[in-house]
Structures are given as structure tokens and as C-alpha cells.
XYZ file of N, CA, C and O in Angstrom:
368
model
N 0.817 -1.195 0.000
C 0.000 0.000 0.000
C 0.857 1.255 0.000
O 0.526 2.228 -0.660
N 1.980 1.234 0.754
C 2.846 2.405 0.800
C 3.422 2.708 -0.574
O 3.562 3.855 -0.956
N 3.777 1.661 -1.306
C 4.361 1.852 -2.637
C 3.375 2.578 -3.553
O 3.752 3.482 -4.281
N 2.088 2.191 -3.504
C 1.075 2.853 -4.317
C 0.939 4.330 -3.949
O 0.776 5.182 -4.818
N 1.009 4.620 -2.664
C 0.911 6.006 -2.207
C 2.083 6.825 -2.728
O 1.905 7.957 -3.181
N 3.279 6.261 -2.692
C 4.466 6.950 -3.185
C 4.358 7.182 -4.689
O 4.643 8.279 -5.174
N 3.916 6.194 -5.419
C 3.771 6.323 -6.867
C 2.729 7.387 -7.197
O 2.970 8.263 -8.048
N 1.587 7.348 -6.542
C 0.554 8.345 -6.794
C 1.015 9.748 -6.415
O 0.729 10.720 -7.118
N 1.749 9.869 -5.329
C 2.278 11.172 -4.924
C 3.254 11.714 -5.958
O 3.246 12.898 -6.279
N 4.090 10.840 -6.486
C 5.058 11.239 -7.501
C 4.347 11.713 -8.768
O 4.702 12.735 -9.353
N 3.327 10.993 -9.171
C 2.561 11.371 -10.359
C 1.868 12.713 -10.131
O 1.892 13.587 -10.997
N 1.271 12.909 -8.974
C 0.582 14.167 -8.669
C 1.549 15.338 -8.677
O 1.252 16.404 -9.226
N 2.724 15.153 -8.102
C 3.730 16.224 -8.084
C 4.195 16.550 -9.494
O 4.396 17.718 -9.836
N 4.372 15.551 -10.308
C 4.782 15.773 -11.695
C 3.721 16.553 -12.458
O 4.038 17.452 -13.235
N 2.477 16.211 -12.244
C 1.386 16.920 -12.917
C 1.334 18.373 -12.471
O 1.161 19.284 -13.289
N 1.496 18.620 -11.186
C 1.495 19.995 -10.686
C 2.664 20.786 -11.241
O 2.517 21.957 -11.602
N 3.816 20.166 -11.338
C 4.981 20.847 -11.901
C 4.752 21.202 -13.361
O 5.125 22.285 -13.817
N 4.107 20.303 -14.090
C 3.794 20.574 -15.494
C 2.829 21.733 -15.638
O 3.011 22.599 -16.493
N 1.825 21.795 -14.788
C 0.880 22.917 -14.819
C 1.569 24.224 -14.468
O 1.329 25.252 -15.093
N 2.442 24.194 -13.488
C 3.170 25.407 -13.106
C 4.057 25.880 -14.246
O 4.170 27.082 -14.498
N 4.665 24.956 -14.960
C 5.508 25.321 -16.086
C 4.688 25.988 -17.183
O 5.098 26.992 -17.760
N 3.505 25.462 -17.448
C 2.645 26.076 -18.460
C 2.242 27.490 -18.064
O 2.248 28.402 -18.891
N 1.907 27.681 -16.804
C 1.532 29.014 -16.346
C 2.724 29.956 -16.351
O 2.582 31.142 -16.607
N 3.906 29.443 -16.078
C 5.096 30.286 -16.025
C 5.469 30.827 -17.393
O 6.138 31.847 -17.492
N 5.054 30.174 -18.450
C 5.408 30.607 -19.783
C 4.697 31.890 -20.167
O 5.218 32.671 -20.936
N 3.543 32.120 -19.630
C 2.817 33.348 -19.909
C 2.135 33.347 -21.262
O 2.254 32.421 -22.060
N 1.406 34.440 -21.528
C 0.652 34.543 -22.777
C 1.555 34.804 -23.974
O 2.661 35.328 -23.828
N 1.079 34.409 -25.138
C 1.776 34.671 -26.402
C 0.756 35.216 -27.394
O -0.442 35.006 -27.245
N 1.257 35.930 -28.402
C 0.367 36.436 -29.441
C 0.089 35.304 -30.414
O 0.997 34.825 -31.093
N -1.155 34.846 -30.454
C -1.519 33.760 -31.368
C -2.880 33.992 -32.034
O -3.433 33.092 -32.623
N -3.389 35.200 -31.932
C -4.611 35.562 -32.648
C -4.198 36.137 -34.001
O -3.292 36.964 -34.081
N -4.840 35.681 -35.049
C -4.512 36.115 -36.412
C -4.813 37.612 -36.576
O -5.982 38.012 -36.544
N -3.778 38.437 -36.773
C -4.008 39.883 -36.904
C -4.743 40.258 -38.186
O -5.335 41.332 -38.265
N -4.733 39.386 -39.178
C -5.445 39.662 -40.428
C -6.950 39.472 -40.276
O -7.737 40.142 -40.935
N -7.347 38.566 -39.404
C -8.771 38.322 -39.164
C -9.317 39.177 -38.033
O -10.464 39.602 -38.069
N -8.490 39.386 -37.000
C -8.950 40.075 -35.789
C -7.862 41.054 -35.326
O -7.211 40.836 -34.304
N -7.680 42.106 -36.081
C -6.616 43.072 -35.803
C -6.669 43.671 -34.409
O -5.643 43.759 -33.722
N -7.850 44.075 -33.971
C -7.970 44.687 -32.644
C -7.712 43.681 -31.529
O -7.064 44.006 -30.530
N -8.216 42.471 -31.688
C -7.971 41.449 -30.665
C -6.498 41.078 -30.602
O -5.941 40.899 -29.513
N -5.855 40.975 -31.771
C -4.423 40.661 -31.798
C -3.611 41.778 -31.152
O -2.650 41.519 -30.415
N -4.000 43.034 -31.396
C -3.306 44.166 -30.780
C -3.481 44.139 -29.264
O -2.525 44.397 -28.509
N -4.675 43.829 -28.804
C -4.926 43.729 -27.363
C -4.097 42.598 -26.764
O -3.520 42.747 -25.677
N -4.017 41.486 -27.471
C -3.229 40.356 -26.989
C -1.752 40.732 -26.907
O -1.064 40.375 -25.951
N -1.276 41.480 -27.885
C 0.114 41.938 -27.871
C 0.376 42.825 -26.650
O 1.424 42.726 -26.006
N -0.576 43.677 -26.316
C -0.440 44.529 -25.127
C -0.377 43.695 -23.856
O 0.382 44.013 -22.934
N -1.165 42.636 -23.809
C -1.136 41.735 -22.645
C 0.241 41.100 -22.515
O 0.806 41.032 -21.419
N 0.800 40.646 -23.624
C 2.129 40.024 -23.607
C 3.162 41.038 -23.110
O 4.016 40.721 -22.269
N 3.104 42.263 -23.607
C 4.053 43.297 -23.179
C 3.909 43.599 -21.688
O 4.910 43.746 -20.974
N 2.680 43.684 -21.200
C 2.447 43.945 -19.783
C 2.985 42.800 -18.930
O 3.628 43.023 -17.897
N 2.752 41.579 -19.364
C 3.226 40.396 -18.638
C 4.747 40.414 -18.541
O 5.327 40.172 -17.478
N 5.416 40.752 -19.654
C 6.878 40.813 -19.662
C 7.392 41.939 -18.765
O 8.409 41.782 -18.084
N 6.694 43.068 -18.730
C 7.094 44.172 -17.861
C 6.979 43.779 -16.390
O 7.834 44.131 -15.571
N 5.941 43.022 -16.059
C 5.782 42.555 -14.682
C 6.900 41.583 -14.335
O 7.449 41.628 -13.224
N 7.270 40.712 -15.266
C 8.400 39.805 -15.044
C 9.656 40.600 -14.690
O 10.384 40.248 -13.762
N 9.900 41.675 -15.453
C 11.092 42.506 -15.189
C 10.987 43.175 -13.822
O 11.972 43.245 -13.080
N 9.800 43.650 -13.477
C 9.608 44.281 -12.166
C 9.857 43.279 -11.039
O 10.490 43.621 -10.029
N 9.389 42.065 -11.216
C 9.619 41.042 -10.200
C 11.114 40.752 -10.054
O 11.615 40.625 -8.942
N 11.823 40.677 -11.173
C 13.264 40.417 -11.122
C 13.995 41.580 -10.450
O 14.888 41.373 -9.623
N 13.621 42.810 -10.787
C 14.277 43.992 -10.220
C 14.010 44.141 -8.728
O 14.810 44.729 -8.006
N 12.880 43.628 -8.278
C 12.508 43.754 -6.863
C 12.657 42.452 -6.093
O 12.079 42.294 -5.020
N 13.429 41.537 -6.651
C 13.682 40.249 -5.997
C 12.404 39.564 -5.541
O 12.342 38.969 -4.474
N 11.349 39.696 -6.354
C 10.073 39.035 -6.089
C 9.409 39.509 -4.794
O 8.528 38.854 -4.268
N 9.802 40.666 -4.258
C 9.221 41.194 -3.021
C 8.132 42.213 -3.333
O 8.253 43.390 -2.997
N 7.086 41.779 -3.939
C 5.989 42.675 -4.312
C 4.683 42.253 -3.660
O 3.600 42.616 -4.115
N 4.781 41.480 -2.614
C 3.608 41.100 -1.839
C 2.607 40.217 -2.561
O 1.440 40.178 -2.187
N 3.036 39.550 -3.613
C 2.135 38.679 -4.355
C 1.252 39.413 -5.350
O 0.540 38.789 -6.128
N 1.311 40.737 -5.336
C 0.445 41.516 -6.225
C 0.863 41.396 -7.688
O 0.006 41.343 -8.575
N 2.157 41.342 -7.936
C 2.622 41.191 -9.318
C 2.212 39.828 -9.863
O 1.778 39.721 -11.016
N 2.336 38.809 -9.045
C 1.924 37.466 -9.470
C 0.426 37.434 -9.762
O -0.010 36.811 -10.744
N -0.364 38.108 -8.947
C -1.817 38.164 -9.166
C -2.122 38.903 -10.462
O -2.993 38.486 -11.237
N -1.392 39.997 -10.731
C -1.591 40.742 -11.972
C -1.268 39.864 -13.179
O -1.998 39.887 -14.183
N -0.206 39.073 -13.077
C 0.143 38.165 -14.178
C -0.941 37.125 -14.381
O -1.293 36.800 -15.511
N -1.494 36.613 -13.286
C -2.577 35.627 -13.385
C -3.770 36.239 -14.104
O -4.392 35.613 -14.965
N -4.104 37.472 -13.763
C -5.240 38.144 -14.403
C -4.972 38.398 -15.880
O -5.880 38.306 -16.711
N -3.723 38.696 -16.228
C -3.372 38.872 -17.645
C -3.530 37.564 -18.418
O -3.991 37.560 -19.556
N -3.160 36.453 -17.792
C -3.339 35.144 -18.431
C -4.829 34.886 -18.652
O -5.231 34.401 -19.715
N -5.651 35.246 -17.683
C -7.099 35.076 -17.836
C -7.639 35.970 -18.947
O -8.476 35.539 -19.750
N -7.167 37.213 -18.999
C -7.601 38.134 -20.056
C -7.193 37.606 -21.427
O -7.964 37.687 -22.392
N -6.004 37.044 -21.517
C -5.545 36.446 -22.771
C -6.476 35.325 -23.206
O -6.848 35.221 -24.381
N -6.886 34.501 -22.255
C -7.821 33.418 -22.561
C -9.154 33.946 -23.068
O -9.754 33.371 -23.990
N -9.618 35.035 -22.495
C -10.877 35.631 -22.943
C -10.756 36.189 -24.354
O -11.690 36.072 -25.160
N -9.621 36.789 -24.673
C -9.418 37.286 -26.039
C -9.400 36.137 -27.042
O -10.000 36.239 -28.124
N -8.727 35.038 -26.677
C -8.711 33.874 -27.575
C -10.114 33.311 -27.749
O -10.507 32.916 -28.844
N -10.896 33.306 -26.668
C -12.275 32.832 -26.754
C -13.098 33.749 -27.660
O -13.938 33.273 -28.442
N -12.866 35.055 -27.566
C -13.589 35.991 -28.429
C -13.250 35.756 -29.888
O -14.142 35.750 -30.756
N -11.968 35.537 -30.183
C -11.564 35.274 -31.574
C -12.163 33.975 -32.076
O -12.640 33.890 -33.216
N -12.187 32.953 -31.240
C -12.767 31.670 -31.618
C -14.257 31.813 -31.886
O -14.776 31.273 -32.887
N -14.948 32.564 -31.046
C -16.375 32.793 -31.237
C -16.622 33.501 -32.559
O -17.521 33.125 -33.333
N -15.818 34.524 -32.837
C -15.970 35.266 -34.092
C -15.673 34.360 -35.289
O -16.337 34.460 -36.336
N -14.702 33.480 -35.156
C -14.356 32.556 -36.251
C -15.485 31.586 -36.551
O -15.637 31.143 -37.685
N -16.269 31.237 -35.544
C -17.330 30.249 -35.705
C -18.654 30.841 -36.159
O -19.637 30.121 -36.295
N -18.693 32.103 -36.416
C -19.934 32.765 -36.851
C -20.072 32.692 -38.339
O -19.273 32.649 -39.127
């Protein structure tokens, strides 16, 4: 029974590490600017803001009270909403 617990724990930790890696990569511009110019421009702004926050975190040794990390999380969510908007428009 202990062996199964260790194996399951290892698998769970690996999955969490993979999710953290995906989130750490941040947003990228992947909306077609020819089809959705305004959405692509907004997505580009999100990417630039995310990168600026990364630089701020590095310059401040990550001592920003978790607020910079929260801002990055919200930018990732906003990026997802823009991609959803482009997908919705594509399906019309």
C-alpha cells in the first residue's frame, strides 16, 4: 500500500509541476491579426504587460507582496478571454 501512495504522490507532483511550467510561460500572441486586428493588438499589449511585470519582479527580488503574481494571473485570464472571443468570431 505504501508503494502505491508513493507512486501516486510522484505522479501528482509531476502533474502539478507541469501545470506550473505552463503558467510560467505566460501569454503569447496567437490571434490572427489579419482576421482580428484589434484582438491581436490587445493580446500583444497583454504580452508586453506580462513581460514588464516579469522585469519588475526580477528587479525587486520578487518582493511585491504577491500583487505582481496576481496581476500576471489576471493577464493570463484576459488572454484566454481574447482567444475565446476570436474563436467565437471565427465560428460565426
